[in-house]
mmCIF file of C-alpha atoms in Angstrom:
data_model
loop_
_atom_site.group_PDB
_atom_site.id
_atom_site.type_symbol
_atom_site.label_atom_id
_atom_site.label_comp_id
_atom_site.label_asym_id
_atom_site.label_seq_id
_atom_site.Cartn_x
_atom_site.Cartn_y
_atom_site.Cartn_z
ATOM 1 C CA MET A 284 110.135 265.677 236.533
ATOM 2 C CA LYS A 285 106.689 264.429 237.604
ATOM 3 C CA ARG A 286 103.383 266.179 237.311
ATOM 4 C CA ALA A 287 99.908 265.411 238.646
ATOM 5 C CA VAL A 288 97.314 264.921 235.917
ATOM 6 C CA ARG A 289 93.563 264.733 236.391
ATOM 7 C CA VAL A 290 91.739 263.285 233.443
ATOM 8 C CA LYS A 291 88.344 261.695 232.849
ATOM 9 C CA VAL A 292 88.887 258.419 231.004
ATOM 10 C CA ASN A 293 85.863 256.526 229.667
ATOM 11 C CA GLY A 294 83.678 258.437 232.108
ATOM 12 C CA THR A 295 85.802 257.798 235.207
ATOM 13 C CA ASP A 296 87.885 260.517 236.897
ATOM 14 C CA CYS A 297 91.520 259.485 237.299
ATOM 15 C CA GLU A 298 94.402 261.219 239.003
ATOM 16 C CA GLN A 299 97.920 260.087 238.179
ATOM 17 C CA ALA A 300 101.452 261.363 238.728
ATOM 18 C CA VAL A 301 103.166 261.155 235.339
ATOM 19 C CA ASP A 302 106.656 261.758 234.091
ATOM 20 C CA VAL A 303 106.288 264.939 232.001
ATOM 21 C CA ARG A 304 107.786 263.261 228.958
ATOM 22 C CA SER A 305 105.116 260.518 229.056
ATOM 23 C CA THR A 306 102.665 260.619 226.199
ATOM 24 C CA LEU A 307 98.927 260.256 226.568
ATOM 25 C CA ALA A 308 99.373 256.726 225.150
ATOM 26 C CA ASP A 309 101.824 255.918 227.980
ATOM 27 C CA LEU A 310 99.368 257.213 230.579
ATOM 28 C CA LEU A 311 96.557 255.069 229.173
ATOM 29 C CA ARG A 312 98.576 251.900 228.722
ATOM 30 C CA GLU A 313 101.048 251.976 231.604
ATOM 31 C CA ASN A 314 99.282 253.901 234.363
ATOM 32 C CA LEU A 315 95.707 252.877 233.636
ATOM 33 C CA ASP A 316 96.266 249.428 232.052
ATOM 34 C CA LEU A 317 94.077 250.370 229.100
ATOM 35 C CA THR A 318 96.141 248.405 226.606
ATOM 36 C CA GLY A 319 93.464 248.478 223.908
ATOM 37 C CA THR A 320 95.086 251.701 222.697
ATOM 38 C CA HIS A 321 97.873 250.318 220.508
ATOM 39 C CA VAL A 322 101.151 252.083 219.894
ATOM 40 C CA GLY A 323 102.635 251.632 216.440
ATOM 41 C CA CYS A 324 105.078 254.214 215.117
ATOM 42 C CA GLU A 325 105.144 256.585 218.125
ATOM 43 C CA HIS A 326 105.490 259.604 215.867
ATOM 44 C CA GLY A 327 102.057 260.308 214.524
ATOM 45 C CA VAL A 328 102.093 258.425 211.226
ATOM 46 C CA CYS A 329 100.278 255.117 211.678
ATOM 47 C CA GLY A 330 97.117 256.144 213.556
ATOM 48 C CA ALA A 331 97.044 253.006 215.737
ATOM 49 C CA CYS A 332 96.968 255.014 218.998
ATOM 50 C CA THR A 333 94.007 257.232 218.024
ATOM 51 C CA VAL A 334 91.678 258.066 220.941
ATOM 52 C CA LEU A 335 88.918 260.643 221.397
ATOM 53 C CA PHE A 336 90.038 263.769 223.242
ATOM 54 C CA ASP A 337 87.033 265.878 224.282
ATOM 55 C CA GLY A 338 85.163 263.918 221.608
ATOM 56 C CA LEU A 339 87.632 264.543 218.757
ATOM 57 C CA PRO A 340 90.150 262.025 217.402
ATOM 58 C CA VAL A 341 93.792 262.632 218.356
ATOM 59 C CA ARG A 342 96.924 260.535 218.175
ATOM 60 C CA ALA A 343 97.754 259.614 221.765
ATOM 61 C CA CYS A 344 101.469 259.420 220.885
ATOM 62 C CA LEU A 345 101.550 263.068 219.782
ATOM 63 C CA MET A 346 100.121 264.458 222.982
ATOM 64 C CA LEU A 347 101.820 264.613 226.354
ATOM 65 C CA ALA A 348 99.953 263.100 229.279
ATOM 66 C CA ALA A 349 100.419 266.447 231.040
ATOM 67 C CA GLN A 350 98.434 268.150 228.263
ATOM 68 C CA ALA A 351 95.407 265.970 228.995
ATOM 69 C CA ASP A 352 95.005 267.529 232.446
ATOM 70 C CA GLY A 353 91.378 268.619 232.894
ATOM 71 C CA HIS A 354 90.184 266.928 229.693
ATOM 72 C CA GLU A 355 88.105 263.880 228.729
ATOM 73 C CA VAL A 356 89.466 260.864 226.887
ATOM 74 C CA THR A 357 87.584 257.951 225.340
ATOM 75 C CA THR A 358 89.494 254.799 224.404
ATOM 76 C CA ILE A 359 88.399 251.611 222.660
ATOM 77 C CA GLU A 360 87.552 250.211 226.121
ATOM 78 C CA GLY A 361 84.943 252.965 226.490
ATOM 79 C CA VAL A 362 83.176 252.445 223.154
ATOM 80 C CA ALA A 363 80.931 249.701 224.582
ATOM 81 C CA PRO A 364 80.914 249.275 228.374
ATOM 82 C CA PRO A 365 82.393 245.944 229.602
ATOM 83 C CA GLY A 366 79.841 243.136 229.734
ATOM 84 C CA GLU A 367 77.480 244.875 227.347
ATOM 85 C CA ALA A 368 76.875 244.230 223.652
ATOM 86 C CA LEU A 369 79.446 245.492 221.190
ATOM 87 C CA HIS A 370 78.927 248.924 219.684
ATOM 88 C CA PRO A 371 77.399 248.757 216.157
ATOM 89 C CA ILE A 372 80.744 249.898 214.712
ATOM 90 C CA GLN A 373 82.565 247.038 216.458
ATOM 91 C CA GLU A 374 79.824 244.656 215.382
ATOM 92 C CA ALA A 375 80.178 245.763 211.752
ATOM 93 C CA PHE A 376 83.950 245.202 211.824
ATOM 94 C CA ALA A 377 83.293 241.650 213.046
ATOM 95 C CA THR A 378 80.538 240.769 210.574
ATOM 96 C CA LYS A 379 82.264 242.388 207.568
ATOM 97 C CA HIS A 380 85.711 241.005 208.441
ATOM 98 C CA GLY A 381 87.127 244.528 208.763
ATOM 99 C CA LEU A 382 90.188 243.279 210.617
ATOM 100 C CA GLN A 383 92.839 240.604 210.486
ATOM 101 C CA CYS A 384 95.642 240.959 213.044
ATOM 102 C CA GLY A 385 93.706 243.710 214.817
ATOM 103 C CA TYR A 386 96.645 245.978 215.623
ATOM 104 C CA CYS A 387 95.306 249.010 213.765
ATOM 105 C CA THR A 388 91.655 248.307 214.604
ATOM 106 C CA PRO A 389 91.157 250.228 217.888
ATOM 107 C CA GLY A 390 92.532 253.407 216.307
ATOM 108 C CA ILE A 391 90.352 253.015 213.230
ATOM 109 C CA ILE A 392 87.258 252.404 215.360
ATOM 110 C CA MET A 393 87.925 255.537 217.414
ATOM 111 C CA SER A 394 88.279 257.617 214.241
ATOM 112 C CA THR A 395 85.123 255.997 212.882
ATOM 113 C CA CYS A 396 83.166 256.967 216.025
ATOM 114 C CA ALA A 397 83.983 260.633 215.426
ATOM 115 C CA PHE A 398 83.692 260.383 211.627
ATOM 116 C CA LEU A 399 80.176 258.922 211.571
ATOM 117 C CA LYS A 400 78.935 261.694 213.879
ATOM 118 C CA GLU A 401 79.985 264.246 211.252
ATOM 119 C CA HIS A 402 79.195 262.070 208.222
ATOM 120 C CA PRO A 403 76.204 259.878 209.126
ATOM 121 C CA ALA A 404 75.819 258.758 205.486
ATOM 122 C CA PRO A 405 79.376 258.791 204.103
ATOM 123 C CA THR A 406 80.359 258.068 200.518
ATOM 124 C CA GLU A 407 83.072 255.489 199.859
ATOM 125 C CA GLY A 408 85.396 258.360 198.935
ATOM 126 C CA GLU A 409 84.802 260.076 202.290
ATOM 127 C CA ILE A 410 85.447 256.819 204.138
ATOM 128 C CA ARG A 411 88.697 256.272 202.255
ATOM 129 C CA GLU A 412 89.795 259.834 202.918
ATOM 130 C CA MET A 413 89.234 259.360 206.663
ATOM 131 C CA LEU A 414 91.149 256.061 206.516
ATOM 132 C CA ALA A 415 94.144 257.862 204.992
ATOM 133 C CA GLY A 416 95.122 258.643 208.600
ATOM 134 C CA HIS A 417 95.459 254.937 209.449
ATOM 135 C CA LEU A 418 97.871 252.278 208.269
ATOM 136 C CA CYS A 419 96.661 248.685 207.982
ATOM 137 C CA ARG A 420 99.141 246.160 206.588
ATOM 138 C CA CYS A 421 96.783 243.161 206.506
ATOM 139 C CA THR A 422 93.465 243.913 204.907
ATOM 140 C CA GLY A 423 94.055 246.076 201.870
ATOM 141 C CA TYR A 424 91.377 248.329 203.435
ATOM 142 C CA HIS A 425 88.546 246.983 201.314
ATOM 143 C CA PHE A 426 86.692 245.184 204.102
ATOM 144 C CA ILE A 427 87.360 248.070 206.489
ATOM 145 C CA VAL A 428 85.562 250.396 204.064
ATOM 146 C CA GLU A 429 82.663 247.938 203.890
ATOM 147 C CA ALA A 430 82.539 247.647 207.674
ATOM 148 C CA ILE A 431 82.337 251.410 208.111
ATOM 149 C CA ALA A 432 79.632 251.705 205.438
ATOM 150 C CA GLU A 433 77.695 248.924 207.192
ATOM 151 C CA ALA A 434 78.093 250.630 210.597
ATOM 152 C CA ALA A 435 76.752 253.870 209.085
ATOM 153 C CA ARG A 436 73.683 252.017 207.774
ATOM 154 C CA VAL A 437 73.032 250.324 211.113
ATOM 155 C CA LEU A 438 73.474 253.551 213.100
ATOM 156 C CA ALA A 439 71.101 255.346 210.746
ATOM 157 C CA GLY A 440 68.536 252.648 211.473
ATOM 158 C CA ALA A 441 68.346 251.541 207.834
ATOM 159 C CA MET B 176 111.125 255.937 220.620
ATOM 160 C CA LYS B 177 110.372 257.984 223.707
ATOM 161 C CA PRO B 178 111.247 261.671 223.911
ATOM 162 C CA PRO B 179 114.379 262.587 225.892
ATOM 163 C CA ALA B 180 113.703 264.049 229.366
ATOM 164 C CA PHE B 181 112.690 267.695 229.553
ATOM 165 C CA GLU B 182 111.025 270.112 231.924
ATOM 166 C CA TYR B 183 107.421 271.070 231.241
ATOM 167 C CA VAL B 184 106.004 274.569 231.669
ATOM 168 C CA ALA B 185 102.258 275.134 231.249
ATOM 169 C CA ALA B 186 102.162 278.827 230.290
ATOM 170 C CA SER B 187 98.963 280.722 231.084
ATOM 171 C CA SER B 188 99.506 283.711 228.781
ATOM 172 C CA ALA B 189 101.752 284.887 225.944
ATOM 173 C CA ALA B 190 103.753 286.998 228.427
ATOM 174 C CA ASP B 191 104.129 283.965 230.674
ATOM 175 C CA ALA B 192 105.410 281.884 227.748
ATOM 176 C CA VAL B 193 107.910 284.538 226.666
ATOM 177 C CA GLU B 194 109.147 284.781 230.267
ATOM 178 C CA ALA B 195 109.768 281.012 230.249
ATOM 179 C CA LEU B 196 111.585 281.272 226.910
ATOM 180 C CA ARG B 197 113.875 283.951 228.413
ATOM 181 C CA ARG B 198 114.551 281.749 231.427
ATOM 182 C CA TYR B 199 115.706 278.783 229.359
ATOM 183 C CA GLY B 200 117.527 280.738 226.646
ATOM 184 C CA ASP B 201 117.610 278.761 223.394
ATOM 185 C CA GLU B 202 117.077 275.467 225.257
ATOM 186 C CA ALA B 203 113.268 275.744 225.253
ATOM 187 C CA LYS B 204 110.726 274.887 222.571
ATOM 188 C CA ILE B 205 107.119 276.023 222.283
ATOM 189 C CA LEU B 206 104.567 273.192 222.288
ATOM 190 C CA ALA B 207 101.384 274.090 220.398
ATOM 191 C CA GLY B 208 99.671 271.361 218.329
ATOM 192 C CA GLY B 209 102.668 269.031 218.602
ATOM 193 C CA GLN B 210 102.227 267.744 215.033
ATOM 194 C CA SER B 211 105.846 268.565 214.160
ATOM 195 C CA LEU B 212 107.564 268.883 217.521
ATOM 196 C CA MET B 213 106.318 265.635 219.070
ATOM 197 C CA PRO B 214 107.598 263.419 216.210
ATOM 198 C CA MET B 215 110.926 265.275 216.366
ATOM 199 C CA LEU B 216 111.148 264.552 220.094
ATOM 200 C CA ALA B 217 110.198 260.907 219.551
ATOM 201 C CA LEU B 218 112.884 260.560 216.878
ATOM 202 C CA ARG B 219 115.257 262.533 219.140
ATOM 203 C CA LEU B 220 115.957 264.980 216.356
ATOM 204 C CA ALA B 221 115.099 267.687 218.914
ATOM 205 C CA ARG B 222 116.325 267.609 222.514
ATOM 206 C CA PRO B 223 115.064 270.763 224.198
ATOM 207 C CA SER B 224 115.596 270.973 227.956
ATOM 208 C CA ALA B 225 112.164 272.506 228.408
ATOM 209 C CA LEU B 226 108.806 272.534 226.626
ATOM 210 C CA VAL B 227 106.621 275.587 227.043
ATOM 211 C CA ASP B 228 103.020 274.487 226.444
ATOM 212 C CA ILE B 229 100.915 277.376 225.097
ATOM 213 C CA ASN B 230 97.646 275.432 224.805
ATOM 214 C CA ARG B 231 96.283 277.083 227.942
ATOM 215 C CA CYS B 232 97.127 280.665 226.866
ATOM 216 C CA ASP B 233 93.659 282.164 226.381
ATOM 217 C CA ASP B 234 95.139 285.338 224.901
ATOM 218 C CA LEU B 235 96.579 283.378 221.968
ATOM 219 C CA GLU B 236 93.217 282.049 220.824
ATOM 220 C CA GLY B 237 90.706 283.289 218.330
ATOM 221 C CA LEU B 238 90.159 284.648 214.851
ATOM 222 C CA ALA B 239 89.407 288.290 214.159
ATOM 223 C CA GLU B 240 88.865 290.406 211.065
ATOM 224 C CA SER B 241 89.477 294.120 210.989
ATOM 225 C CA GLY B 242 90.188 296.542 208.144
ATOM 226 C CA GLY B 243 90.513 293.749 205.573
ATOM 227 C CA VAL B 244 93.073 291.866 207.669
ATOM 228 C CA LEU B 245 92.370 288.459 209.182
ATOM 229 C CA THR B 246 94.251 287.864 212.437
ATOM 230 C CA VAL B 247 94.750 284.289 213.558
ATOM 231 C CA GLY B 248 95.793 284.168 217.192
ATOM 232 C CA ALA B 249 96.146 287.104 219.581
ATOM 233 C CA LEU B 250 96.202 290.774 218.777
ATOM 234 C CA ALA B 251 99.001 291.363 221.273
ATOM 235 C CA ARG B 252 102.349 291.434 219.524
ATOM 236 C CA GLN B 253 105.706 293.024 219.913
ATOM 237 C CA ARG B 254 107.136 292.927 216.425
ATOM 238 C CA ASP B 255 105.662 292.377 212.966
ATOM 239 C CA ILE B 256 107.593 290.182 210.552
ATOM 240 C CA PRO B 257 106.568 289.904 206.889
ATOM 241 C CA ALA B 258 106.242 286.272 205.776
ATOM 242 C CA ASP B 259 109.204 286.532 203.374
ATOM 243 C CA LYS B 260 111.429 287.568 206.303
ATOM 244 C CA LEU B 261 110.105 284.900 208.669
ATOM 245 C CA TYR B 262 110.907 281.653 206.857
ATOM 246 C CA LEU B 263 114.621 280.905 206.580
ATOM 247 C CA ALA B 264 114.702 277.138 205.941
ATOM 248 C CA PRO B 265 112.684 274.012 206.876
ATOM 249 C CA LEU B 266 111.817 274.231 210.602
ATOM 250 C CA THR B 267 113.867 277.421 210.865
ATOM 251 C CA THR B 268 112.449 280.926 211.214
ATOM 252 C CA SER B 269 113.929 284.309 211.998
ATOM 253 C CA LEU B 270 112.363 284.269 215.485
ATOM 254 C CA GLU B 271 114.853 284.777 218.310
ATOM 255 C CA SER B 272 114.980 282.227 221.133
ATOM 256 C CA ASP B 273 112.919 284.482 223.430
ATOM 257 C CA GLU B 274 110.326 285.359 220.784
ATOM 258 C CA LEU B 275 106.925 283.774 220.290
ATOM 259 C CA ALA B 276 104.740 284.044 217.190
ATOM 260 C CA THR B 277 101.524 285.204 218.838
ATOM 261 C CA SER B 278 99.452 285.598 215.689
ATOM 262 C CA ALA B 279 99.441 285.364 211.925
ATOM 263 C CA ARG B 280 97.778 288.149 209.922
ATOM 264 C CA PHE B 281 96.479 287.745 206.394
ATOM 265 C CA GLN B 282 95.382 290.487 204.029
ATOM 266 C CA LEU B 283 91.916 289.446 202.847
ATOM 267 C CA PRO B 284 91.607 289.075 199.055
ATOM 268 C CA PRO B 285 89.579 291.755 197.233
ATOM 269 C CA GLU B 286 85.893 291.183 196.632
ATOM 270 C CA GLY B 287 85.207 288.845 193.741
ATOM 271 C CA ALA B 288 88.658 287.262 193.899
ATOM 272 C CA GLY B 289 89.035 283.614 192.915
ATOM 273 C CA TRP B 290 91.478 281.050 194.243
ATOM 274 C CA GLY B 291 93.212 277.925 193.077
ATOM 275 C CA PHE B 292 95.228 275.288 194.888
ATOM 276 C CA ALA B 293 96.910 272.082 193.766
ATOM 277 C CA GLU B 294 99.660 269.800 195.000
ATOM 278 C CA VAL B 295 101.362 266.569 193.991
ATOM 279 C CA ALA B 296 102.264 264.108 196.754
ATOM 280 C CA ARG B 297 103.329 260.468 196.741
ATOM 281 C CA ARG B 298 100.579 259.486 199.157
ATOM 282 C CA HIS B 299 97.351 261.138 200.268
ATOM 283 C CA GLY B 300 98.134 263.638 203.021
ATOM 284 C CA ASP B 301 101.888 263.250 202.697
ATOM 285 C CA PHE B 302 104.289 266.173 202.289
ATOM 286 C CA ALA B 303 103.839 267.649 198.832
ATOM 287 C CA LEU B 304 106.594 267.178 196.257
ATOM 288 C CA VAL B 305 105.377 270.433 194.710
ATOM 289 C CA GLY B 306 102.379 272.601 195.447
ATOM 290 C CA CYS B 307 101.001 275.845 194.135
ATOM 291 C CA ALA B 308 98.352 278.374 195.224
ATOM 292 C CA ALA B 309 96.953 281.427 193.478
ATOM 293 C CA VAL B 310 94.493 284.246 194.103
ATOM 294 C CA LEU B 311 93.339 286.439 191.202
ATOM 295 C CA ALA B 312 90.860 289.291 190.880
ATOM 296 C CA LEU B 313 89.626 291.085 187.751
ATOM 297 C CA ASP B 314 88.634 294.715 187.222
ATOM 298 C CA GLY B 315 85.458 295.848 185.406
ATOM 299 C CA ALA B 316 87.217 295.603 182.030
ATOM 300 C CA GLY B 317 88.299 292.004 182.668
ATOM 301 C CA ALA B 318 91.976 292.758 183.303
ATOM 302 C CA VAL B 319 93.818 291.246 186.266
ATOM 303 C CA SER B 320 93.728 293.732 189.157
ATOM 304 C CA HIS B 321 95.147 291.486 191.889
ATOM 305 C CA ALA B 322 97.503 288.549 191.469
ATOM 306 C CA ARG B 323 99.146 286.301 194.051
ATOM 307 C CA LEU B 324 100.998 283.149 193.066
ATOM 308 C CA GLY B 325 103.061 281.001 195.421
ATOM 309 C CA PHE B 326 104.803 277.631 195.424
ATOM 310 C CA PHE B 327 105.892 275.168 198.071
ATOM 311 C CA GLY B 328 108.105 272.116 197.898
ATOM 312 C CA VAL B 329 110.416 273.943 195.498
ATOM 313 C CA GLY B 330 112.899 275.258 198.056
ATOM 314 C CA GLY B 331 113.569 275.531 201.770
ATOM 315 C CA THR B 332 110.760 278.061 202.226
ATOM 316 C CA PRO B 333 107.453 278.980 200.598
ATOM 317 C CA VAL B 334 108.223 280.872 197.355
ATOM 318 C CA ARG B 335 106.056 283.737 196.124
ATOM 319 C CA SER B 336 106.388 284.292 192.414
ATOM 320 C CA ALA B 337 107.011 287.908 191.401
ATOM 321 C CA PRO B 338 107.474 287.050 187.687
ATOM 322 C CA GLY B 339 104.298 284.973 187.600
ATOM 323 C CA GLU B 340 102.278 287.782 189.182
ATOM 324 C CA ALA B 341 103.862 290.467 186.974
ATOM 325 C CA ALA B 342 103.043 288.505 183.817
ATOM 326 C CA LEU B 343 99.328 288.816 184.599
ATOM 327 C CA MET B 344 98.874 292.139 186.413
ATOM 328 C CA GLY B 345 96.953 294.716 184.428
ATOM 329 C CA ARG B 346 96.410 292.371 181.490
ATOM 330 C CA GLU B 347 93.581 290.325 180.164
ATOM 331 C CA PRO B 348 94.182 286.748 181.335
ATOM 332 C CA THR B 349 93.827 284.928 178.020
ATOM 333 C CA PRO B 350 94.620 281.180 178.060
ATOM 334 C CA ALA B 351 97.905 281.907 176.254
ATOM 335 C CA ARG B 352 98.872 284.503 178.833
ATOM 336 C CA VAL B 353 98.088 282.136 181.702
ATOM 337 C CA VAL B 354 100.412 279.530 180.169
ATOM 338 C CA GLU B 355 103.059 282.216 179.703
ATOM 339 C CA ALA B 356 102.716 283.356 183.343
ATOM 340 C CA ALA B 357 102.983 279.779 184.615
ATOM 341 C CA LYS B 358 106.112 279.205 182.526
ATOM 342 C CA ALA B 359 107.660 282.492 183.688
ATOM 343 C CA ALA B 360 106.933 281.562 187.294
ATOM 344 C CA ALA B 361 108.444 278.084 187.038
ATOM 345 C CA ALA B 362 111.479 279.231 185.021
ATOM 346 C CA VAL B 363 113.052 281.092 187.951
ATOM 347 C CA LEU B 364 112.495 278.339 190.529
ATOM 348 C CA SER B 365 115.534 276.402 191.713
ATOM 349 C CA PRO B 366 114.176 273.385 193.578
ATOM 350 C CA ASP B 367 116.428 270.724 195.076
ATOM 351 C CA GLY B 368 116.282 267.169 193.812
ATOM 352 C CA ASP B 369 115.988 264.280 196.263
ATOM 353 C CA LEU B 370 115.031 260.614 196.461
ATOM 354 C CA HIS B 371 111.394 261.427 195.710
ATOM 355 C CA ALA B 372 111.714 263.825 192.780
ATOM 356 C CA SER B 373 114.508 265.332 190.730
ATOM 357 C CA ALA B 374 114.913 269.102 190.516
ATOM 358 C CA ASP B 375 113.943 268.969 186.841
ATOM 359 C CA TYR B 376 110.775 267.041 187.544
ATOM 360 C CA ARG B 377 109.780 269.461 190.302
ATOM 361 C CA LYS B 378 110.227 272.373 187.921
ATOM 362 C CA LYS B 379 108.056 270.758 185.280
ATOM 363 C CA VAL B 380 105.361 269.901 187.802
ATOM 364 C CA ALA B 381 105.510 273.469 189.148
ATOM 365 C CA ALA B 382 104.780 274.885 185.669
ATOM 366 C CA THR B 383 101.866 272.488 185.177
ATOM 367 C CA LEU B 384 100.383 273.165 188.608
ATOM 368 C CA ALA B 385 100.764 276.932 188.173
ATOM 369 C CA GLU B 386 98.805 276.745 184.937
ATOM 370 C CA ARG B 387 96.062 274.707 186.599
ATOM 371 C CA VAL B 388 95.703 276.869 189.715
ATOM 372 C CA LEU B 389 95.678 280.106 187.706
ATOM 373 C CA ALA B 390 92.940 278.674 185.478
ATOM 374 C CA ALA B 391 91.016 277.500 188.563
ATOM 375 C CA ALA B 392 91.383 280.933 190.211
ATOM 376 C CA LEU B 393 90.102 282.643 187.055
ATOM 377 C CA SER B 394 87.098 280.342 186.859
ATOM 378 C CA ARG B 395 86.166 281.375 190.411
ATOM 379 C CA CYS B 396 86.562 285.120 189.813
ATOM 380 C CA GLY B 397 83.510 287.355 189.932
ATOM 381 C CA ARG B 398 83.764 290.725 188.194
ATOM 382 C CA ALA B 399 84.275 293.796 190.397
ATOM 383 C CA ARG B 400 81.193 295.967 190.773
#
């Protein structure tokens, strides 16, 4: 069973015919070639596929593509437009070594985008609580926490 | 894994959703937030032939308070089910295949009531091994005038504790009496043991948590006017 879905992805209107059992992650990766959204566990545990849905973080594996009809999605590809400088959050992950293999990173950055809007000056505890929704098997999280704290400082203009 | 194939129905109202449920008999599942259903589809633990998506049902939205009752969801409903008759087992309720829970209604606690909540889980945000919640209110003389105590993770359903509540109602909640109430509440629990925690351990944790949440609820109580 196919269904037409109209969705605004990273500011661009897209119309796609999707299999109704396709997830939002499938739509992004397979129909739109936006492979920056990584798929880890495919059942809502690891957080790798996190994207912004109408500005709020959601797991793209726990939402059907058909449910995104009429909504707006931002992926890691939309955080800083192609050809332009990295977003301060991305920059902080690079300078603070907040990633190793990089598999979990796009999801964490999407959550961080939403998190820092609500918590512009987060405590370490708040950062760690937000990170509880993401699994990283390389870093031990320590440098990720530092990267997010650094991004908060830069975004606040400190 | 990917979910097995299904048909997708985007319902526009509660009536529309119920009509779809009738059409598919017990082969349909309601899709709301997807936090439980989507993983079950991905693991193929559930294989419904149709999903009825209620996210576009405007009449199922909203919060309302009236006469001391908080209603979450729509006011339209066909049958009221008390919570202790709704939950049968994990992921199993007493709803029939063509029924839809259109709202949840909560009696608001009395003025000045205090609350407590605590849980023990292996990892942050994981399913609780044992959890406990309490609401208490005191009358002008300092005796307990309202007591609610409930557990989760100690059986297939949430468990409200009649003995725990009875041990406090109408009495002054001295520290000794709080301990007594927590013990009485935990004594009648019969949790299952599993890989993560034995039944004995769960019972002990339940008594400890009950004591803590009752103390926390008391510390938040304001006296009635």
